[in-house]
RNA sequence: GGCGUCGUGGCCAAGUGGUAAGGCAAGGGUCUGCAAAACCCUCAUUCAGGGGUUCGAAUCCCCUCGACGCCUCCA
C-alpha cells in the first residue's frame, strides 16, 4: 500500500485512485520566458520519480504538465527583445522540453498551453460568474469572490482575516475584497489579448490550471503537484475556482516538493541566484542532479553545493561499481553463495518497494540498493562469474531504472579510446620490465586527462573518470 | 505581524514512543611493485537548548533559540 503526504491534510494518507489502476496527475510546469534552472529540474525530477514508481507499481499514469505561455513576464521580455510573445514562449517551451530530455525526465503524457486553452478558460470564468463566485469589474477585469467560498484558505491553512493583516496587500479599487484575485485581466494598449465577453484581455495566472485540469483530466484528479512555493496563492486559488465551479473535491492528494537552496536561499529567477540546467549539464552528468534529489526527502529543502554534488557523484560511482563485470579468471561461486546473492537481490527489492511505498522515501530506498551493491561486489571478489552476477545486477539495473538513473560509464570523445588502449598496452610491457617510474608516470598523466587505470591480476583496466 | 516546514556525527541524510539506517569524507587493515577499485574494521551513550508526560522519547506536550518557505511573480 502506497502512502503519500497530503499537503491538504498535513498527513500521510493511503493512496487510492479515483479510477482503479489509473493515476491522474497534474504538475504545474514553468512560465516560459528564459532558461530553466536546477530548481525547476528538482521539481521535474521529483514528479518524474513519482511517476516512474507509480508505473512500476502497475498504474497507468496520465501525467499532465502545463506551460504558462501567456504572462506579464513573457510580455515584458518579448517587448525588450522586440519579439512576438507567443513566439518567444514557444521557443522556451522547446528549450525546456529539451532540458528535461537531457535530464532523462520522461515526457509528460500531455503538455497543454494557456494560449491553446483560451475558449475553455473563458467558459470556466463565465461559469463562475453565473454561479456568483466571480464578478466583472467596470474596468474589464474579472475577479474571484473569495468571501463566497466558505473554505477559502484550507490548503495553505490561512484565514481571510489573517491575510488582511498582512501589510503588503494593496486594495485594488475594482475589487470587492482585497483578497479577490483576477480571473481575467483587461488588456493594456498594445498588449497581446483575446476577445471575451468582458472585452479584450487575457487570463489570470490561476485560472489556466483549473481549466487545463478540467480539459485534460476531468473534474477530479488524483495528484496535484508542484513546488511548495505554489501552495499559496496559486494552488489555493486553483482549488477555490475548481471546487466552486464543479461542486466537487478537486485533487485527492496535494504533493509539494521542497525548494532547492543555493547558499542558504531558495534559487529563483527573481533572486537571480540561478544555475541554468544547461550550465549544470556542462559540468556534471544528468544522473548527478537526479542523485542529489534522491539523496534527500522530496519535501525537504535540497542543498545544492559543490560538496553535495561531489557526494552525489561519488555515490553514483559506488552504484556503478556493482555493475562492472566479473574477473575473466573467476573460478565461480559455490551454489550456496550464489543463492545467497539471489536472496539478497530479492530482499533488496522488497526493501526498496517498502521504502518507496512510504511517501517515496528515496534515501531509504537507496540504502537498500547499497546493500545489494555490497553483496554483488563481495560475490565478485569471491570469484563469481558473470553468469552468477547477472541476476543480481539485473535487479540493480531494474531498481535504479525505476529511479530514472542511467548509470552509464563515462564515454571518451571520439577515437581516443584506441590510442589509450595502445598506451596501456605499452605500459604493460614497461611494467613487465619493472620500470615503475615510467609506468607510474603514464598512469598519472592519464589520470590528469581523465582516464583512470587499475592494475588487476587480469591485466590493466581503464575507464574515463 | 500571520501561516507553514524544519533543526540528527565533519558534510548529505533515514528514523515520528522501545533504546541512532545509509552515502560522502576521515583513520586502520586485506590486496597491490606502488596505486586504484573492491572488501573488512573504526567513526553520534546521543538527536538545537530547557522543562514536562511515560516503565521507556530523537520521536508526544510546553517554552526558548535558530533556519527556511509563503503572505507580491516564483518549481
XYZ file of C-alpha atoms (C1' of nucleotides) in Angstrom:
540
model
C 0.000 0.000 0.000
C 1.445 3.317 -1.077
C 1.217 6.216 1.333
C 1.535 9.830 0.261
C 1.890 13.000 2.302
C -1.012 15.270 1.501
C -0.464 18.995 1.958
C -4.202 19.456 2.349
C -4.410 17.297 5.476
C -0.751 17.605 6.548
C -0.687 13.837 6.950
C 0.450 10.753 5.114
C -2.554 9.022 3.596
C -3.146 5.721 1.884
C -3.057 6.148 -1.855
C -6.273 5.236 -3.596
C -7.061 6.367 -7.085
C -10.432 7.578 -8.314
C -10.306 5.012 -11.069
C -8.668 1.654 -10.324
C -5.213 1.336 -11.829
C -5.151 4.828 -13.295
C -3.453 7.887 -11.814
C -4.447 11.344 -12.956
C -1.531 13.584 -12.081
C -1.255 17.264 -12.841
C 2.003 19.050 -12.151
C 2.493 22.776 -12.515
C 5.127 23.427 -15.119
C 7.034 26.590 -15.766
C 6.452 30.075 -17.079
C 8.472 30.137 -20.259
C 10.404 33.352 -20.712
C 14.031 32.363 -20.060
C 16.301 29.424 -19.250
C 15.020 26.971 -16.661
C 17.307 26.403 -13.683
C 18.192 23.454 -11.484
C 15.376 24.354 -9.092
C 12.909 23.634 -11.861
C 14.876 20.497 -12.561
C 14.391 19.373 -8.985
C 10.625 19.677 -9.267
C 10.538 17.931 -12.632
C 12.740 15.142 -11.277
C 10.648 14.663 -8.149
C 7.487 14.118 -10.148
C 9.305 12.054 -12.750
C 10.459 9.736 -9.975
C 6.940 9.562 -8.538
C 5.540 8.820 -11.960
C 8.118 6.137 -12.720
C 7.468 4.500 -9.382
C 3.695 4.518 -9.793
C 4.154 2.947 -13.195
C 6.463 0.351 -11.686
C 3.719 -0.472 -9.211
C 1.391 -1.133 -12.095
C -0.518 2.108 -12.519
C -1.196 3.774 -15.796
C -0.210 7.382 -15.171
C -1.750 10.293 -17.007
C 0.867 12.921 -16.375
C -0.085 16.436 -17.371
C 2.377 19.311 -17.149
C 1.320 22.737 -18.296
C 3.244 25.563 -19.863
C 2.334 29.093 -18.881
C 2.902 30.875 -22.144
C 0.785 33.980 -21.501
C 2.009 36.130 -18.658
C 3.332 39.587 -17.671
C 6.938 38.483 -17.645
C 6.693 36.952 -21.075
C 5.103 40.097 -22.416
C 7.818 42.263 -20.864
C 10.626 40.091 -22.107
C 9.141 39.944 -25.577
C 8.852 43.717 -25.616
C 12.527 44.041 -24.636
C 13.564 41.714 -27.404
C 11.111 43.107 -29.905
C 9.728 39.644 -30.404
C 6.220 38.238 -30.582
C 5.324 36.947 -27.082
C 3.931 33.645 -28.297
C 6.960 33.008 -30.487
C 9.218 33.727 -27.564
C 7.345 31.397 -25.255
C 7.220 28.701 -27.900
C 10.987 28.882 -28.197
C 11.404 28.417 -24.462
C 8.885 25.595 -24.399
C 11.037 23.668 -26.827
C 14.079 24.654 -24.848
C 12.638 23.372 -21.593
C 11.441 20.138 -23.177
C 14.985 19.665 -24.345
C 16.416 20.296 -20.866
C 14.043 17.707 -19.444
C 15.028 15.196 -22.080
C 18.666 15.733 -21.198
C 17.797 15.117 -17.560
C 16.215 11.803 -18.531
C 12.783 13.035 -17.443
C 10.025 11.106 -19.193
C 7.901 13.380 -21.362
C 4.533 14.064 -19.704
C 1.617 12.395 -21.428
C 0.251 15.842 -22.176
C 1.631 19.395 -22.100
C -1.175 21.926 -22.521
C -0.546 25.630 -23.043
C -2.578 28.624 -21.937
C -2.664 30.131 -25.381
C -4.305 26.991 -26.722
C -6.865 26.661 -23.935
C -8.488 30.079 -24.265
C -12.099 29.028 -25.049
C -12.172 26.697 -22.061
C -10.736 29.335 -19.782
C -13.362 31.844 -20.845
C -16.085 29.273 -20.411
C -14.781 28.464 -16.944
C -14.830 32.110 -15.897
C -18.304 32.511 -17.366
C -19.475 29.595 -15.256
C -18.065 31.105 -12.078
C -19.813 34.398 -12.796
C -23.101 32.618 -13.372
C -22.795 30.860 -10.044
C -21.991 34.086 -8.244
C -18.394 33.176 -7.475
C -16.974 35.839 -9.724
C -17.793 39.300 -10.980
C -16.751 41.547 -13.800
C -15.424 44.931 -12.705
C -16.141 48.071 -14.728
C -12.529 48.212 -15.937
C -12.850 44.884 -17.765
C -11.149 42.735 -15.123
C -12.946 39.724 -13.720
C -12.325 38.761 -10.094
C -12.960 35.710 -7.989
C -15.125 36.479 -4.954
C -13.230 34.874 -2.046
C -15.925 35.653 0.513
C -18.349 33.430 -1.373
C -16.070 30.413 -0.944
C -16.627 29.024 2.578
C -13.387 27.092 2.888
C -11.066 29.505 1.118
C -7.606 29.096 2.642
C -7.875 25.419 3.511
C -4.797 24.299 1.598
C -2.372 26.841 2.996
C -4.049 26.974 6.387
C -4.780 30.659 6.260
C -7.857 32.600 7.204
C -9.019 35.623 5.313
C -8.716 37.757 8.451
C -5.054 36.801 8.880
C -4.244 37.587 5.327
C -5.775 41.027 5.566
C -3.450 41.725 8.447
C -0.529 41.438 6.044
C 0.902 44.823 5.285
C 1.713 44.246 1.648
C -1.757 43.823 0.289
C -2.949 46.678 -1.770
C -6.625 47.113 -2.193
C -7.411 47.313 -5.841
C -10.177 49.828 -6.450
C -12.079 47.441 -8.603
C -12.096 44.618 -6.045
C -14.895 43.970 -3.591
C -12.492 42.338 -1.171
C -8.722 42.848 -1.019
C -8.069 39.111 -1.401
C -10.206 38.738 -4.507
C -7.920 37.674 -7.324
C -8.035 38.174 -11.080
C -9.530 35.552 -13.341
C -9.321 37.809 -16.350
C -7.186 40.873 -16.886
C -8.270 43.605 -19.266
C -5.673 44.264 -21.953
C -3.469 47.300 -21.747
C -2.888 49.137 -25.027
C -0.624 47.214 -27.389
C -0.689 44.031 -25.331
C -1.426 40.606 -26.673
C -5.089 39.854 -25.978
C -8.040 37.610 -26.674
C -11.695 38.504 -27.140
C -14.018 37.710 -24.272
C -17.485 38.637 -23.008
C -15.716 41.226 -20.823
C -13.676 42.760 -23.592
C -10.161 42.147 -24.809
C -7.815 40.690 -22.260
C -6.011 37.627 -21.013
C -6.433 35.091 -18.222
C -5.148 35.500 -14.688
C -2.477 33.087 -13.590
C -4.510 30.601 -11.565
C -7.465 30.005 -13.854
C -5.346 28.412 -16.561
C -4.501 25.415 -14.395
C -8.102 24.933 -13.329
C -9.209 24.992 -16.948
C -6.446 22.728 -18.220
C -7.141 20.211 -15.496
C -10.756 20.100 -16.486
C -9.945 19.686 -20.166
C -7.136 17.162 -19.745
C -8.167 15.103 -16.728
C -11.740 15.984 -15.776
C -13.401 17.436 -12.705
C -11.469 15.364 -10.194
C -7.850 14.240 -10.177
C -5.651 12.069 -8.003
C -2.424 14.009 -7.603
C -1.793 17.704 -7.988
C 1.837 18.615 -7.703
C 4.281 21.474 -7.784
C 6.836 23.323 -5.715
C 5.795 24.309 -2.210
C 6.120 27.941 -3.164
C 2.950 27.428 -5.178
C 0.797 26.425 -2.211
C -0.257 29.999 -1.762
C -1.680 31.709 -3.641
C -1.584 29.571 -6.757
C -2.899 26.220 -5.595
C -5.164 27.779 -3.012
C -6.845 29.742 -5.750
C -6.952 26.774 -8.056
C -8.869 24.728 -5.516
C -11.232 27.611 -4.902
C -12.001 28.058 -8.593
C -12.367 24.422 -9.482
C -14.396 23.353 -6.475
C -16.743 26.300 -6.790
C -17.163 25.531 -10.472
C -17.691 21.761 -10.205
C -19.049 21.496 -6.684
C -16.766 18.501 -6.125
C -13.499 17.941 -4.269
C -10.705 18.672 -6.716
C -7.456 16.747 -6.122
C -7.182 13.744 -3.783
C -3.537 14.367 -2.921
C -1.669 17.652 -2.996
C 2.025 16.915 -3.321
C 4.655 19.622 -2.972
C 8.407 19.423 -3.317
C 10.783 21.485 -1.188
C 12.891 24.282 -2.613
C 16.393 23.866 -3.914
C 18.732 26.010 -1.854
C 21.792 27.807 -3.104
C 23.876 29.471 -0.418
C 21.106 29.110 2.126
C 18.495 30.706 -0.078
C 15.879 29.446 -2.445
C 17.075 29.523 -6.015
C 14.766 31.715 -8.015
C 14.659 33.860 -11.049
C 13.746 36.923 -9.021
C 16.639 36.480 -6.590
C 18.958 35.996 -9.548
C 20.963 33.233 -7.877
C 20.301 30.727 -10.588
C 22.206 27.890 -12.185
C 20.597 27.066 -15.530
C 20.047 23.385 -16.265
C 22.232 23.736 -19.342
C 25.127 25.084 -17.291
C 24.789 22.266 -14.815
C 24.843 19.654 -17.556
C 28.045 21.104 -18.967
C 29.712 20.362 -15.628
C 28.043 17.183 -14.462
C 26.141 14.171 -15.655
C 22.333 14.221 -15.537
C 22.469 11.356 -13.045
C 24.197 13.676 -10.558
C 21.218 16.038 -10.452
C 18.870 13.111 -10.038
C 21.039 11.569 -7.332
C 21.042 14.866 -5.479
C 17.262 14.763 -5.458
C 17.189 11.101 -4.446
C 19.548 11.615 -1.522
C 17.061 13.784 0.315
C 13.353 13.774 1.008
C 11.459 15.380 -1.846
C 9.552 17.548 0.627
C 12.615 18.969 2.353
C 14.851 21.761 1.093
C 17.649 20.438 -1.113
C 21.094 21.871 -0.506
C 22.800 22.491 -3.830
C 26.524 22.989 -3.266
C 29.807 21.699 -4.626
C 30.024 19.426 -1.606
C 26.606 17.839 -2.079
C 27.191 17.494 -5.805
C 30.523 15.785 -5.219
C 28.923 13.427 -2.728
C 26.169 12.603 -5.229
C 28.747 11.906 -7.912
C 30.713 9.592 -5.620
C 27.573 7.779 -4.554
C 26.751 7.147 -8.198
C 30.238 5.748 -8.709
C 29.560 3.319 -5.936
C 26.368 2.092 -7.590
C 28.250 1.694 -10.854
C 30.981 -0.457 -9.344
C 28.424 -3.194 -8.770
C 27.566 -3.271 -12.466
C 31.134 -3.961 -13.551
C 31.890 -7.378 -14.979
C 33.345 -10.361 -13.182
C 37.008 -11.169 -13.386
C 37.702 -13.224 -16.550
C 39.658 -15.639 -14.401
C 36.796 -16.069 -11.936
C 36.626 -19.556 -10.575
C 32.957 -19.481 -9.798
C 30.871 -19.195 -6.669
C 29.595 -22.096 -4.614
C 25.931 -22.877 -5.182
C 25.283 -21.718 -1.657
C 26.911 -18.339 -2.166
C 25.141 -17.890 -5.476
C 21.750 -18.464 -3.949
C 22.608 -16.104 -1.108
C 23.223 -13.425 -3.713
C 19.896 -14.166 -5.359
C 18.220 -13.939 -1.962
C 19.843 -10.566 -1.361
C 18.548 -9.304 -4.694
C 15.038 -10.317 -3.731
C 15.167 -8.820 -0.240
C 16.610 -5.606 -1.645
C 13.687 -5.378 -3.999
C 11.263 -5.812 -1.118
C 13.048 -3.198 0.983
C 13.132 -0.832 -1.968
C 9.392 -1.158 -2.531
C 8.664 -0.755 1.142
C 10.718 2.434 1.265
C 9.200 3.904 -1.866
C 5.692 2.973 -0.772
C 6.198 5.177 2.261
C 5.833 8.571 0.640
C 8.622 7.910 -1.861
C 11.350 7.608 0.767
C 14.237 7.639 -1.692
C 17.076 7.905 0.862
C 15.839 4.711 2.456
C 15.384 3.084 -0.952
C 18.986 3.963 -1.809
C 20.174 2.390 1.431
C 18.542 -0.835 0.287
C 20.346 -0.591 -3.048
C 23.715 -0.169 -1.357
C 23.169 -3.448 0.436
C 22.801 -5.145 -2.909
C 25.850 -3.293 -4.215
C 27.899 -4.652 -1.362
C 26.600 -8.184 -1.918
C 27.430 -8.069 -5.621
C 30.928 -6.685 -5.063
C 31.643 -9.237 -2.388
C 30.465 -12.019 -4.673
C 32.739 -10.730 -7.406
C 35.680 -10.570 -5.005
C 34.909 -14.152 -4.067
C 35.146 -15.310 -7.653
C 31.611 -15.061 -9.019
C 31.325 -15.410 -12.796
C 29.370 -13.001 -14.974
C 26.585 -15.543 -15.231
C 26.409 -15.711 -11.469
C 26.441 -11.936 -11.031
C 23.941 -11.297 -13.762
C 20.637 -11.855 -11.904
C 21.645 -9.534 -9.057
C 22.992 -6.962 -11.472
C 19.754 -7.047 -13.445
C 17.838 -6.398 -10.266
C 20.061 -3.427 -9.505
C 19.510 -2.151 -13.040
C 15.780 -2.636 -12.667
C 15.524 -0.709 -9.408
C 17.884 2.112 -10.315
C 15.939 2.330 -13.562
C 12.757 2.929 -11.580
C 14.507 5.926 -10.058
C 15.467 7.077 -13.531
C 19.216 6.644 -13.107
C 21.118 5.712 -16.231
C 24.385 4.666 -14.576
C 26.368 4.881 -17.765
C 30.120 4.707 -17.616
C 31.618 7.907 -18.922
C 32.428 7.961 -22.583
C 35.502 9.482 -24.105
C 35.393 11.766 -27.078
C 35.746 10.211 -30.491
C 38.670 7.991 -31.348
C 40.725 8.476 -28.212
C 39.872 5.022 -26.891
C 42.081 3.026 -29.211
C 45.040 5.259 -28.511
C 44.531 4.765 -24.803
C 44.371 1.019 -25.406
C 47.685 1.303 -27.162
C 49.225 3.343 -24.369
C 48.006 0.895 -21.763
C 49.420 -1.983 -23.768
C 52.815 -0.312 -23.964
C 52.683 0.423 -20.271
C 52.021 -3.236 -19.558
C 55.282 -4.090 -21.359
C 57.048 -1.411 -19.343
C 55.646 -2.939 -16.163
C 56.894 -6.372 -17.116
C 60.346 -4.846 -17.129
C 59.570 -3.322 -13.739
C 60.187 0.209 -14.946
C 57.902 1.530 -12.216
C 58.742 5.219 -12.516
C 57.853 5.281 -16.175
C 54.757 3.194 -15.738
C 53.557 5.415 -12.869
C 54.200 8.484 -14.972
C 51.940 7.150 -17.692
C 49.245 6.341 -15.135
C 49.487 9.774 -13.502
C 49.406 11.644 -16.772
C 46.411 9.685 -17.987
C 44.676 10.427 -14.699
C 45.151 14.120 -15.372
C 43.484 13.588 -18.725
C 40.512 11.901 -17.091
C 41.478 8.292 -17.590
C 41.722 6.038 -14.547
C 43.896 2.926 -14.688
C 43.521 -0.119 -12.483
C 46.122 -2.876 -12.499
C 44.408 -6.146 -11.673
C 45.506 -9.739 -11.838
C 43.648 -9.968 -15.148
C 45.678 -7.130 -16.578
C 45.187 -3.386 -16.642
C 41.690 -1.942 -16.926
C 40.950 1.657 -17.680
C 37.905 3.917 -17.751
C 37.022 7.569 -18.209
C 36.537 9.368 -14.902
C 2.915 40.526 12.352
C 0.247 35.900 10.352
C 0.553 30.871 8.155
C 3.634 26.601 7.273
C 8.070 23.342 7.231
C 12.190 22.166 9.991
C 16.824 21.891 13.394
C 20.112 14.116 13.924
C 28.054 12.739 13.653
C 32.992 16.869 9.529
C 29.061 17.065 5.098
C 24.244 14.990 2.983
C 20.536 12.227 5.364
C 16.754 7.905 7.233
C 14.290 7.085 11.531
C 7.802 10.100 14.483
C 7.223 6.001 21.578
C 11.281 0.776 22.648
C 16.717 2.173 23.080
C 20.543 6.128 16.461
C 19.885 3.131 8.652
C 22.687 4.530 4.508
C 26.033 7.633 1.320
C 30.302 11.055 1.202
C 34.678 12.386 3.978
C 38.392 10.559 7.652
C 41.647 6.733 10.151
C 43.417 1.461 10.261
C 43.699 -3.287 7.614
C 43.463 -7.167 3.296
C 45.014 -6.924 -1.880
C 48.991 -4.279 -4.983
C 55.812 -3.116 -7.103
C 53.217 1.440 -5.606
C 48.420 2.937 -6.593
C 43.237 2.447 -7.924
C 38.811 -0.345 -7.198
C 36.596 -3.794 -4.031
C 36.188 -5.969 0.783
C 36.857 -5.874 6.444
C 37.254 -2.738 10.902
C 36.795 2.173 13.440
C 33.967 6.744 13.408
C 26.862 10.260 17.454
C 25.692 6.926 25.360
C 23.402 10.867 21.536
C 19.351 13.620 18.122
C 19.398 22.927 18.768
C 18.581 24.278 24.266
C 15.362 23.941 28.683
C 11.171 21.884 31.149
C 7.066 18.111 31.198
C 4.229 13.284 30.062
C 5.795 7.973 30.142
C 8.374 1.889 32.688
C 10.711 3.983 28.334
C 11.275 9.995 23.842
C 15.360 11.950 18.524
C 10.195 10.563 18.249
C 4.307 13.198 22.294
C 3.274 18.255 25.029
C 5.031 23.337 26.553
C 8.715 27.226 26.359
C 13.249 29.404 24.325
C 16.773 29.962 20.389
C 17.789 29.360 15.217
C 16.984 28.262 9.830
C 13.972 28.125 5.557
C 9.395 28.835 2.643
C 4.768 31.551 1.844
C 1.741 36.037 2.758
C 3.970 40.019 -4.349
C 5.947 36.796 -9.690
C 8.098 32.074 -8.376
C 9.234 24.726 -9.302
